[in-house]
mmCIF file of C-alpha atoms in Angstrom:
data_model
loop_
_atom_site.group_PDB
_atom_site.id
_atom_site.type_symbol
_atom_site.label_atom_id
_atom_site.label_comp_id
_atom_site.label_asym_id
_atom_site.label_seq_id
_atom_site.Cartn_x
_atom_site.Cartn_y
_atom_site.Cartn_z
ATOM 1 C CA UNK A 1 0.000 0.000 0.000
ATOM 2 C CA UNK A 2 1.517 3.299 -1.136
ATOM 3 C CA UNK A 3 0.106 5.700 1.446
ATOM 4 C CA UNK A 4 2.037 8.717 0.171
ATOM 5 C CA UNK A 5 0.588 8.220 -3.316
ATOM 6 C CA UNK A 6 -2.976 8.118 -1.978
ATOM 7 C CA UNK A 7 -2.484 11.300 0.018
ATOM 8 C CA UNK A 8 -0.807 13.078 -2.909
ATOM 9 C CA UNK A 9 -3.603 12.042 -5.268
ATOM 10 C CA UNK A 10 -6.196 13.448 -2.868
ATOM 11 C CA UNK A 11 -4.475 16.841 -2.926
ATOM 12 C CA UNK A 12 -3.885 16.667 -6.693
ATOM 13 C CA UNK A 13 -7.621 16.125 -7.166
ATOM 14 C CA UNK A 14 -8.364 19.406 -5.394
ATOM 15 C CA UNK A 15 -5.801 21.241 -7.534
ATOM 16 C CA UNK A 16 -7.268 19.709 -10.687
ATOM 17 C CA UNK A 17 -10.759 20.876 -9.782
ATOM 18 C CA UNK A 18 -9.500 24.367 -8.969
ATOM 19 C CA UNK A 19 -10.717 24.238 -5.388
ATOM 20 C CA UNK A 20 -7.510 23.746 -3.403
ATOM 21 C CA UNK A 21 -7.746 26.139 -0.469
ATOM 22 C CA UNK A 22 -4.909 28.569 0.215
ATOM 23 C CA UNK A 23 -4.733 30.231 3.625
ATOM 24 C CA UNK A 24 -3.471 33.783 3.257
ATOM 25 C CA UNK A 25 -0.728 34.849 5.681
ATOM 26 C CA UNK A 26 -1.933 38.121 7.220
ATOM 27 C CA UNK A 27 -2.046 40.151 10.419
ATOM 28 C CA UNK A 28 -4.819 42.630 11.144
ATOM 29 C CA UNK A 29 -3.830 46.082 12.335
ATOM 30 C CA UNK A 30 -5.290 46.693 15.787
ATOM 31 C CA UNK A 31 -7.398 49.824 15.848
ATOM 32 C CA UNK A 32 -7.481 50.344 12.069
ATOM 33 C CA UNK A 33 -9.698 47.529 10.766
ATOM 34 C CA UNK A 34 -10.217 46.650 7.886
ATOM 35 C CA UNK A 35 -6.546 47.370 7.256
ATOM 36 C CA UNK A 36 -4.121 44.466 7.566
ATOM 37 C CA UNK A 37 -0.668 43.252 6.510
ATOM 38 C CA UNK A 38 -0.111 40.398 4.070
ATOM 39 C CA UNK A 39 3.084 38.341 4.247
ATOM 40 C CA UNK A 40 2.425 35.987 1.317
ATOM 41 C CA UNK A 41 4.885 36.320 -1.566
ATOM 42 C CA UNK A 42 6.370 39.630 -0.447
ATOM 43 C CA UNK A 43 9.621 40.896 0.982
ATOM 44 C CA UNK A 44 8.066 42.092 4.186
ATOM 45 C CA UNK A 45 4.412 42.871 4.892
ATOM 46 C CA UNK A 46 2.233 44.492 2.231
ATOM 47 C CA UNK A 47 -0.759 46.670 3.229
ATOM 48 C CA UNK A 48 -4.118 45.143 2.287
ATOM 49 C CA UNK A 49 -7.813 45.708 2.965
ATOM 50 C CA UNK A 50 -9.865 42.811 4.343
ATOM 51 C CA UNK A 51 -13.266 42.297 2.665
ATOM 52 C CA UNK A 52 -14.238 38.784 3.761
ATOM 53 C CA UNK A 53 -14.046 38.727 7.549
ATOM 54 C CA UNK A 54 -16.934 37.335 9.583
ATOM 55 C CA UNK A 55 -16.030 39.845 12.297
ATOM 56 C CA UNK A 56 -18.908 41.765 10.761
ATOM 57 C CA UNK A 57 -18.996 44.675 13.213
ATOM 58 C CA UNK A 58 -15.255 44.835 13.976
ATOM 59 C CA UNK A 59 -16.001 43.976 17.612
ATOM 60 C CA UNK A 60 -12.743 42.015 17.692
ATOM 61 C CA UNK A 61 -11.097 45.435 17.555
ATOM 62 C CA UNK A 62 -13.414 47.217 19.984
ATOM 63 C CA UNK A 63 -11.667 48.918 22.951
ATOM 64 C CA UNK A 64 -14.196 47.494 25.457
ATOM 65 C CA UNK A 65 -13.544 43.953 24.247
ATOM 66 C CA UNK A 66 -9.774 44.289 24.289
ATOM 67 C CA UNK A 67 -9.813 45.941 27.727
ATOM 68 C CA UNK A 68 -12.017 43.182 29.144
ATOM 69 C CA UNK A 69 -9.705 40.484 27.806
ATOM 70 C CA UNK A 70 -6.623 42.221 29.171
ATOM 71 C CA UNK A 71 -8.274 42.593 32.584
ATOM 72 C CA UNK A 72 -9.255 38.918 32.652
ATOM 73 C CA UNK A 73 -5.779 37.834 31.618
ATOM 74 C CA UNK A 74 -4.259 39.691 34.554
ATOM 75 C CA UNK A 75 -7.034 38.540 36.871
ATOM 76 C CA UNK A 76 -7.103 34.772 36.247
ATOM 77 C CA UNK A 77 -4.360 33.925 33.731
ATOM 78 C CA UNK A 78 -4.524 32.492 30.222
ATOM 79 C CA UNK A 79 -6.262 29.106 30.125
ATOM 80 C CA UNK A 80 -9.425 27.651 31.615
ATOM 81 C CA UNK A 81 -7.714 24.704 33.274
ATOM 82 C CA UNK A 82 -9.906 21.905 31.954
ATOM 83 C CA UNK A 83 -13.414 20.865 31.034
ATOM 84 C CA UNK A 84 -16.364 22.627 32.647
ATOM 85 C CA UNK A 85 -16.801 19.544 34.848
ATOM 86 C CA UNK A 86 -13.150 19.452 35.941
ATOM 87 C CA UNK A 87 -11.634 22.811 36.746
ATOM 88 C CA UNK A 88 -12.752 24.717 33.660
ATOM 89 C CA UNK A 89 -15.876 26.407 35.004
ATOM 90 C CA UNK A 90 -15.470 30.056 35.955
ATOM 91 C CA UNK A 91 -17.636 32.968 36.975
ATOM 92 C CA UNK A 92 -17.027 34.447 33.502
ATOM 93 C CA UNK A 93 -18.675 31.398 31.888
ATOM 94 C CA UNK A 94 -21.694 31.596 34.175
ATOM 95 C CA UNK A 95 -22.139 35.330 33.583
ATOM 96 C CA UNK A 96 -21.935 34.932 29.812
ATOM 97 C CA UNK A 97 -24.482 32.114 29.737
ATOM 98 C CA UNK A 98 -26.870 34.318 31.720
ATOM 99 C CA UNK A 99 -26.375 37.173 29.243
ATOM 100 C CA UNK A 100 -26.970 34.890 26.247
ATOM 101 C CA UNK A 101 -30.104 33.373 27.771
ATOM 102 C CA UNK A 102 -31.419 36.892 28.365
ATOM 103 C CA UNK A 103 -30.466 37.962 24.816
ATOM 104 C CA UNK A 104 -32.751 35.290 23.366
ATOM 105 C CA UNK A 105 -35.486 35.492 26.038
ATOM 106 C CA UNK A 106 -34.718 31.968 27.254
ATOM 107 C CA UNK A 107 -34.057 30.737 30.775
ATOM 108 C CA UNK A 108 -30.956 28.724 29.892
ATOM 109 C CA UNK A 109 -27.852 28.819 27.708
ATOM 110 C CA UNK A 110 -24.746 26.693 27.247
ATOM 111 C CA UNK A 111 -21.305 27.659 25.938
ATOM 112 C CA UNK A 112 -19.257 25.577 23.504
ATOM 113 C CA UNK A 113 -15.782 26.073 22.070
ATOM 114 C CA UNK A 114 -17.146 26.832 18.579
ATOM 115 C CA UNK A 115 -20.347 27.213 16.603
ATOM 116 C CA UNK A 116 -19.513 23.991 14.776
ATOM 117 C CA UNK A 117 -19.339 22.051 18.038
ATOM 118 C CA UNK A 118 -22.522 23.607 19.411
ATOM 119 C CA UNK A 119 -24.438 22.489 16.303
ATOM 120 C CA UNK A 120 -22.886 19.042 16.010
ATOM 121 C CA UNK A 121 -23.077 18.191 19.713
ATOM 122 C CA UNK A 122 -26.594 19.510 20.281
ATOM 123 C CA UNK A 123 -28.249 17.974 17.214
ATOM 124 C CA UNK A 124 -26.493 14.634 17.685
ATOM 125 C CA UNK A 125 -27.557 14.500 21.324
ATOM 126 C CA UNK A 126 -31.161 15.514 20.671
ATOM 127 C CA UNK A 127 -31.518 12.785 18.050
ATOM 128 C CA UNK A 128 -30.276 10.176 20.495
ATOM 129 C CA UNK A 129 -32.328 11.360 23.457
ATOM 130 C CA UNK A 130 -35.658 11.501 21.590
ATOM 131 C CA UNK A 131 -36.759 7.918 20.766
ATOM 132 C CA UNK A 132 -37.582 7.489 17.082
ATOM 133 C CA UNK A 133 -36.849 11.142 16.345
ATOM 134 C CA UNK A 134 -37.061 12.418 12.764
ATOM 135 C CA UNK A 135 -35.046 15.542 11.881
ATOM 136 C CA UNK A 136 -36.175 17.767 9.014
ATOM 137 C CA UNK A 137 -33.183 19.669 7.637
ATOM 138 C CA UNK A 138 -33.125 22.561 5.157
ATOM 139 C CA UNK A 139 -30.956 21.517 2.198
ATOM 140 C CA UNK A 140 -28.625 24.524 2.648
ATOM 141 C CA UNK A 141 -27.932 23.985 6.342
ATOM 142 C CA UNK A 142 -24.399 24.362 7.683
ATOM 143 C CA UNK A 143 -22.005 21.408 7.473
ATOM 144 C CA UNK A 144 -21.955 21.307 11.279
ATOM 145 C CA UNK A 145 -25.730 20.800 11.368
ATOM 146 C CA UNK A 146 -25.499 18.067 8.757
ATOM 147 C CA UNK A 147 -22.750 16.359 10.786
ATOM 148 C CA UNK A 148 -24.815 16.547 13.975
ATOM 149 C CA UNK A 149 -27.878 15.090 12.274
ATOM 150 C CA UNK A 150 -25.787 12.289 10.762
ATOM 151 C CA UNK A 151 -24.158 11.513 14.107
ATOM 152 C CA UNK A 152 -27.533 11.418 15.841
ATOM 153 C CA UNK A 153 -28.271 8.152 14.015
ATOM 154 C CA UNK A 154 -31.920 9.084 13.620
ATOM 155 C CA UNK A 155 -33.981 9.387 10.456
ATOM 156 C CA UNK A 156 -33.682 12.617 8.523
ATOM 157 C CA UNK A 157 -35.676 14.373 5.840
ATOM 158 C CA UNK A 158 -34.065 17.068 3.684
ATOM 159 C CA UNK A 159 -36.463 19.763 2.542
ATOM 160 C CA UNK A 160 -35.904 22.121 -0.365
ATOM 161 C CA UNK A 161 -34.426 25.408 0.742
ATOM 162 C CA UNK A 162 -37.041 27.635 2.412
ATOM 163 C CA UNK A 163 -39.797 25.622 0.689
ATOM 164 C CA UNK A 164 -42.623 25.486 3.237
ATOM 165 C CA UNK A 165 -44.865 23.354 1.041
ATOM 166 C CA UNK A 166 -42.174 20.693 0.732
ATOM 167 C CA UNK A 167 -41.513 20.799 4.471
ATOM 168 C CA UNK A 168 -45.206 20.288 5.203
ATOM 169 C CA UNK A 169 -45.382 17.477 2.676
ATOM 170 C CA UNK A 170 -42.607 15.659 4.532
ATOM 171 C CA UNK A 171 -44.087 16.336 7.966
ATOM 172 C CA UNK A 172 -47.506 15.162 6.868
ATOM 173 C CA UNK A 173 -46.142 11.875 5.494
ATOM 174 C CA UNK A 174 -44.596 10.756 8.786
ATOM 175 C CA UNK A 175 -46.166 9.125 11.837
ATOM 176 C CA UNK A 176 -47.933 11.847 13.871
ATOM 177 C CA UNK A 177 -46.684 10.248 17.085
ATOM 178 C CA UNK A 178 -42.959 10.329 16.104
ATOM 179 C CA UNK A 179 -40.816 12.999 17.795
ATOM 180 C CA UNK A 180 -39.909 15.642 15.213
ATOM 181 C CA UNK A 181 -37.284 18.388 15.013
ATOM 182 C CA UNK A 182 -37.121 21.036 12.271
ATOM 183 C CA UNK A 183 -33.571 22.365 11.812
ATOM 184 C CA UNK A 184 -32.849 25.501 9.800
ATOM 185 C CA UNK A 185 -30.818 28.703 9.723
ATOM 186 C CA UNK A 186 -32.032 32.282 10.025
ATOM 187 C CA UNK A 187 -29.541 33.899 7.613
ATOM 188 C CA UNK A 188 -27.972 31.657 4.975
ATOM 189 C CA UNK A 189 -24.497 33.089 4.700
ATOM 190 C CA UNK A 190 -23.577 32.144 1.139
ATOM 191 C CA UNK A 191 -26.744 33.504 -0.505
ATOM 192 C CA UNK A 192 -27.704 36.110 2.080
ATOM 193 C CA UNK A 193 -31.368 35.105 2.255
ATOM 194 C CA UNK A 194 -33.559 34.629 5.335
ATOM 195 C CA UNK A 195 -35.722 31.757 6.542
ATOM 196 C CA UNK A 196 -39.498 32.232 7.005
ATOM 197 C CA UNK A 197 -39.212 31.505 10.719
ATOM 198 C CA UNK A 198 -42.763 32.347 11.781
ATOM 199 C CA UNK A 199 -44.211 30.072 9.097
ATOM 200 C CA UNK A 200 -41.813 27.261 10.068
ATOM 201 C CA UNK A 201 -42.989 27.638 13.661
ATOM 202 C CA UNK A 202 -46.604 27.466 12.460
ATOM 203 C CA UNK A 203 -45.854 24.101 10.848
ATOM 204 C CA UNK A 204 -44.051 22.972 13.986
ATOM 205 C CA UNK A 205 -47.146 23.795 16.031
ATOM 206 C CA UNK A 206 -49.398 21.937 13.598
ATOM 207 C CA UNK A 207 -47.255 18.787 13.526
ATOM 208 C CA UNK A 208 -46.028 18.897 17.145
ATOM 209 C CA UNK A 209 -42.373 19.406 16.222
ATOM 210 C CA UNK A 210 -39.497 21.084 18.020
ATOM 211 C CA UNK A 211 -37.579 23.833 16.202
ATOM 212 C CA UNK A 212 -33.828 24.447 16.027
ATOM 213 C CA UNK A 213 -32.624 27.732 14.518
ATOM 214 C CA UNK A 214 -28.972 28.408 13.675
ATOM 215 C CA UNK A 215 -28.496 32.170 14.083
ATOM 216 C CA UNK A 216 -24.715 32.318 13.710
ATOM 217 C CA UNK A 217 -24.766 34.870 10.885
ATOM 218 C CA UNK A 218 -27.473 36.950 12.557
ATOM 219 C CA UNK A 219 -26.698 37.262 16.271
ATOM 220 C CA UNK A 220 -25.378 40.724 17.026
ATOM 221 C CA UNK A 221 -26.515 41.821 13.579
ATOM 222 C CA UNK A 222 -30.312 42.024 13.792
ATOM 223 C CA UNK A 223 -32.906 42.894 16.403
ATOM 224 C CA UNK A 224 -32.998 45.802 18.821
ATOM 225 C CA UNK A 225 -30.466 44.112 21.122
ATOM 226 C CA UNK A 226 -28.678 41.941 18.584
ATOM 227 C CA UNK A 227 -30.717 38.829 19.285
ATOM 228 C CA UNK A 228 -30.816 37.945 15.583
ATOM 229 C CA UNK A 229 -33.620 37.439 13.089
ATOM 230 C CA UNK A 230 -35.722 35.664 15.724
ATOM 231 C CA UNK A 231 -35.655 38.860 17.796
ATOM 232 C CA UNK A 232 -36.167 41.133 14.790
ATOM 233 C CA UNK A 233 -39.223 39.141 13.690
ATOM 234 C CA UNK A 234 -40.593 38.699 17.215
ATOM 235 C CA UNK A 235 -40.479 34.898 17.158
ATOM 236 C CA UNK A 236 -37.682 34.021 19.619
ATOM 237 C CA UNK A 237 -40.222 32.662 22.096
ATOM 238 C CA UNK A 238 -41.586 30.260 19.434
ATOM 239 C CA UNK A 239 -38.226 28.677 18.579
ATOM 240 C CA UNK A 240 -37.295 25.785 20.873
ATOM 241 C CA UNK A 241 -33.515 26.087 20.566
ATOM 242 C CA UNK A 242 -31.529 29.042 19.229
ATOM 243 C CA UNK A 243 -27.888 28.385 18.357
ATOM 244 C CA UNK A 244 -25.321 31.108 17.830
ATOM 245 C CA UNK A 245 -21.646 31.902 17.532
ATOM 246 C CA UNK A 246 -19.336 34.205 19.440
ATOM 247 C CA UNK A 247 -16.770 34.392 16.622
ATOM 248 C CA UNK A 248 -18.626 36.484 14.034
ATOM 249 C CA UNK A 249 -20.550 39.643 14.968
ATOM 250 C CA UNK A 250 -19.402 39.339 18.593
ATOM 251 C CA UNK A 251 -15.813 39.248 17.339
ATOM 252 C CA UNK A 252 -14.119 36.670 19.574
ATOM 253 C CA UNK A 253 -14.585 32.861 19.637
ATOM 254 C CA UNK A 254 -17.020 30.163 20.716
ATOM 255 C CA UNK A 255 -20.568 28.936 20.205
ATOM 256 C CA UNK A 256 -23.682 28.439 22.290
ATOM 257 C CA UNK A 257 -27.291 27.332 22.488
ATOM 258 C CA UNK A 258 -30.129 29.117 24.281
ATOM 259 C CA UNK A 259 -33.262 27.197 25.263
ATOM 260 C CA UNK A 260 -35.403 26.059 28.159
ATOM 261 C CA UNK A 261 -33.165 25.205 31.114
ATOM 262 C CA UNK A 262 -34.224 21.539 31.072
ATOM 263 C CA UNK A 263 -33.180 21.133 27.433
ATOM 264 C CA UNK A 264 -29.920 22.937 28.196
ATOM 265 C CA UNK A 265 -29.328 20.611 31.134
ATOM 266 C CA UNK A 266 -29.883 17.558 28.919
ATOM 267 C CA UNK A 267 -27.285 18.764 26.406
ATOM 268 C CA UNK A 268 -24.881 19.719 29.213
ATOM 269 C CA UNK A 269 -25.256 16.272 30.737
ATOM 270 C CA UNK A 270 -25.230 14.072 27.621
ATOM 271 C CA UNK A 271 -23.291 15.773 24.782
ATOM 272 C CA UNK A 272 -19.732 14.380 24.472
ATOM 273 C CA UNK A 273 -18.692 17.473 22.488
ATOM 274 C CA UNK A 274 -19.406 19.532 25.583
ATOM 275 C CA UNK A 275 -18.499 17.148 28.384
ATOM 276 C CA UNK A 276 -15.035 16.150 27.136
ATOM 277 C CA UNK A 277 -13.795 19.446 25.667
ATOM 278 C CA UNK A 278 -11.612 21.925 27.524
ATOM 279 C CA UNK A 279 -13.742 24.989 28.105
ATOM 280 C CA UNK A 280 -13.187 28.359 26.495
ATOM 281 C CA UNK A 281 -10.433 30.407 28.086
ATOM 282 C CA UNK A 282 -11.932 32.905 30.554
ATOM 283 C CA UNK A 283 -9.958 35.567 28.674
ATOM 284 C CA UNK A 284 -12.036 34.861 25.558
ATOM 285 C CA UNK A 285 -15.241 34.633 27.570
ATOM 286 C CA UNK A 286 -14.566 38.012 29.179
ATOM 287 C CA UNK A 287 -14.129 39.552 25.730
ATOM 288 C CA UNK A 288 -17.396 38.062 24.476
ATOM 289 C CA UNK A 289 -19.184 39.201 27.611
ATOM 290 C CA UNK A 290 -18.113 42.792 26.938
ATOM 291 C CA UNK A 291 -19.123 42.478 23.286
ATOM 292 C CA UNK A 292 -22.593 41.048 23.996
ATOM 293 C CA UNK A 293 -23.302 43.694 26.617
ATOM 294 C CA UNK A 294 -22.172 46.473 24.308
ATOM 295 C CA UNK A 295 -24.238 45.305 21.336
ATOM 296 C CA UNK A 296 -27.327 44.856 23.525
ATOM 297 C CA UNK A 297 -27.178 48.599 24.177
ATOM 298 C CA UNK A 298 -25.737 49.944 20.912
ATOM 299 C CA UNK A 299 -27.252 49.821 17.423
ATOM 300 C CA UNK A 300 -24.616 52.100 15.905
ATOM 301 C CA UNK A 301 -22.450 49.261 14.606
ATOM 302 C CA UNK A 302 -25.408 47.332 13.136
ATOM 303 C CA UNK A 303 -26.784 50.382 11.349
ATOM 304 C CA UNK A 304 -23.392 51.335 9.890
ATOM 305 C CA UNK A 305 -22.823 47.788 8.668
ATOM 306 C CA UNK A 306 -26.223 47.574 6.998
ATOM 307 C CA UNK A 307 -25.617 50.915 5.281
ATOM 308 C CA UNK A 308 -22.239 49.717 3.999
ATOM 309 C CA UNK A 309 -23.710 46.475 2.645
ATOM 310 C CA UNK A 310 -26.504 48.339 0.864
ATOM 311 C CA UNK A 311 -24.044 50.779 -0.692
ATOM 312 C CA UNK A 312 -21.718 48.047 -1.943
ATOM 313 C CA UNK A 313 -24.621 46.082 -3.465
ATOM 314 C CA UNK A 314 -25.687 49.231 -5.310
ATOM 315 C CA UNK A 315 -22.138 49.908 -6.526
ATOM 316 C CA UNK A 316 -21.875 46.375 -7.911
ATOM 317 C CA UNK A 317 -25.314 46.516 -9.524
ATOM 318 C CA UNK A 318 -24.715 49.937 -11.107
ATOM 319 C CA UNK A 319 -21.429 48.666 -12.572
ATOM 320 C CA UNK A 320 -23.119 45.615 -14.113
ATOM 321 C CA UNK A 321 -21.313 43.115 -11.901
ATOM 322 C CA UNK A 322 -23.217 39.851 -11.202
ATOM 323 C CA UNK A 323 -24.134 40.606 -7.582
ATOM 324 C CA UNK A 324 -26.553 38.051 -6.185
ATOM 325 C CA UNK A 325 -29.860 39.139 -4.697
ATOM 326 C CA UNK A 326 -29.431 39.370 -0.927
ATOM 327 C CA UNK A 327 -31.691 40.871 1.718
ATOM 328 C CA UNK A 328 -28.998 40.805 4.400
ATOM 329 C CA UNK A 329 -25.476 42.021 5.147
ATOM 330 C CA UNK A 330 -23.926 39.378 2.864
ATOM 331 C CA UNK A 331 -22.795 40.634 -0.577
ATOM 332 C CA UNK A 332 -22.121 37.630 -2.850
ATOM 333 C CA UNK A 333 -20.721 38.112 -6.367
ATOM 334 C CA UNK A 334 -21.390 35.162 -8.674
ATOM 335 C CA UNK A 335 -18.501 33.732 -10.697
ATOM 336 C CA UNK A 336 -19.665 30.180 -11.426
ATOM 337 C CA UNK A 337 -16.246 28.609 -11.889
ATOM 338 C CA UNK A 338 -13.703 27.639 -9.197
ATOM 339 C CA UNK A 339 -10.614 28.409 -11.293
ATOM 340 C CA UNK A 340 -11.894 31.858 -12.255
ATOM 341 C CA UNK A 341 -12.956 32.623 -8.691
ATOM 342 C CA UNK A 342 -9.448 31.834 -7.449
ATOM 343 C CA UNK A 343 -7.916 33.824 -10.308
ATOM 344 C CA UNK A 344 -9.961 36.917 -9.479
ATOM 345 C CA UNK A 345 -9.099 36.583 -5.789
ATOM 346 C CA UNK A 346 -5.375 36.294 -6.599
ATOM 347 C CA UNK A 347 -5.414 39.373 -8.872
ATOM 348 C CA UNK A 348 -7.276 41.430 -6.281
ATOM 349 C CA UNK A 349 -4.708 40.584 -3.617
ATOM 350 C CA UNK A 350 -1.571 40.915 -5.752
ATOM 351 C CA UNK A 351 -2.476 44.032 -7.728
ATOM 352 C CA UNK A 352 -5.074 45.884 -5.684
ATOM 353 C CA UNK A 353 -4.314 44.919 -2.083
ATOM 354 C CA UNK A 354 -7.848 43.542 -1.701
ATOM 355 C CA UNK A 355 -8.317 40.362 0.323
ATOM 356 C CA UNK A 356 -11.423 38.301 -0.444
ATOM 357 C CA UNK A 357 -11.434 34.520 -0.500
ATOM 358 C CA UNK A 358 -13.122 32.492 -3.263
ATOM 359 C CA UNK A 359 -16.010 30.335 -2.032
ATOM 360 C CA UNK A 360 -15.990 26.914 -3.721
ATOM 361 C CA UNK A 361 -17.526 23.459 -3.330
ATOM 362 C CA UNK A 362 -18.394 21.960 -0.838
ATOM 363 C CA UNK A 363 -19.247 25.265 0.837
ATOM 364 C CA UNK A 364 -21.478 26.065 -2.149
ATOM 365 C CA UNK A 365 -22.782 23.754 -4.917
ATOM 366 C CA UNK A 366 -20.557 23.198 -7.956
ATOM 367 C CA UNK A 367 -21.171 25.809 -10.628
ATOM 368 C CA UNK A 368 -22.122 28.490 -8.091
ATOM 369 C CA UNK A 369 -18.611 29.475 -7.005
ATOM 370 C CA UNK A 370 -18.477 33.073 -5.869
ATOM 371 C CA UNK A 371 -16.696 35.851 -4.044
ATOM 372 C CA UNK A 372 -18.362 36.773 -0.751
ATOM 373 C CA UNK A 373 -17.903 40.327 0.499
ATOM 374 C CA UNK A 374 -18.746 41.413 4.036
ATOM 375 C CA UNK A 375 -18.396 45.206 4.223
ATOM 376 C CA UNK A 376 -18.306 46.523 7.767
ATOM 377 C CA UNK A 377 -18.796 49.821 9.585
ATOM 378 C CA UNK A 378 -15.223 50.894 8.794
ATOM 379 C CA UNK A 379 -15.310 50.239 5.036
ATOM 380 C CA UNK A 380 -15.654 53.707 3.526
ATOM 381 C CA UNK A 381 -17.610 54.615 0.400
ATOM 382 C CA UNK A 382 -14.305 55.480 -1.285
ATOM 383 C CA UNK A 383 -13.039 51.960 -0.523
ATOM 384 C CA UNK A 384 -16.199 50.449 -1.993
ATOM 385 C CA UNK A 385 -16.006 52.528 -5.173
ATOM 386 C CA UNK A 386 -12.342 51.579 -5.608
ATOM 387 C CA UNK A 387 -13.202 47.908 -5.080
ATOM 388 C CA UNK A 388 -15.942 48.130 -7.701
ATOM 389 C CA UNK A 389 -13.578 49.736 -10.220
ATOM 390 C CA UNK A 390 -11.017 46.979 -9.589
ATOM 391 C CA UNK A 391 -13.588 44.253 -10.140
ATOM 392 C CA UNK A 392 -14.859 45.834 -13.370
ATOM 393 C CA UNK A 393 -11.294 45.945 -14.703
ATOM 394 C CA UNK A 394 -10.641 42.316 -13.750
ATOM 395 C CA UNK A 395 -13.967 41.139 -15.188
ATOM 396 C CA UNK A 396 -13.023 42.785 -18.480
ATOM 397 C CA UNK A 397 -9.479 41.410 -18.432
ATOM 398 C CA UNK A 398 -10.689 37.863 -17.736
ATOM 399 C CA UNK A 399 -13.494 38.244 -20.315
ATOM 400 C CA UNK A 400 -16.164 37.299 -17.790
ATOM 401 C CA UNK A 401 -19.860 37.902 -18.308
ATOM 402 C CA UNK A 402 -21.318 41.121 -16.924
ATOM 403 C CA UNK A 403 -24.999 41.571 -16.177
ATOM 404 C CA UNK A 404 -26.882 42.792 -19.242
#
């Protein structure tokens, strides 16, 4: 058995399909986001502008967040010391869970080390705890949700994206007495569209199903206090479990669920992904705590980000670039080919100092490869006009199709 050959062929396959992922070597400049330094292929750092960060509101740069992390570091040290069960539970963790439960109008919340783990561990555990459970999953759900559903070992039904009629068709066909869980996202981050949450909850009521809403691309971003689309649409109380991340709009790291305290206790007590994982460093938790509290009280960052996204969409549309229809803060630009998407990304970085990663399969379906821009409060109109001009030039150079 030639192991090296097998491994090399696996990597060669990615290169051949044009979807080999390159991690750019950069450092962000504290206090001047979205400016950063790129170390790839240069003699020393080259100034660049970041356009693809999920730190949507630049809270990872916020003085309150940095000060809270520095204070925690000097108060308790660097690491957590273990799992939550063995030495890794701190007052910071308890305070943050209380804040997150309050954010989503629930009486319980549970921290995880990442949004991926919170999805995988929670869905897998729910499927095992509920006898004969059937999980109904939107076809565009996150990979972490898909992994959790698979690891649950229970039956699953995949419903066409945001298609309520198809969801009801599937619900109606199954045994009325079987436990049911409908799993979906609020904001779908690659297309920028939003789930019809109230209508999904109506179906859940009709067919006696639980609901699980992934809000990772919406928490901090929508609602009066940053509670996400469920808060904005006034349906948080109707969703059984709300899952979110601490590494996007909140700007630090981690994931969580918010739900009834009994459900939270079940996950806390049964989910291996929680029980056997070293807990988040209290330094990180302190930073998130400051971020959540700030965004509960301040809408300034959300409003500035939404204005920037709207302006960039208009710039792209006016220039005839193939910007995808999006009702949210996500600004996707369709390319439709993995090689071309990587080529455009490389030209932007090398010639224009613009950093945006190509999004390829399996993150998006084959043939829908794209560039995904996430303008933030600190991206100026001048930056967005310059970006648009650069893209128009590259589109022409590469002889790509513009919108008629």
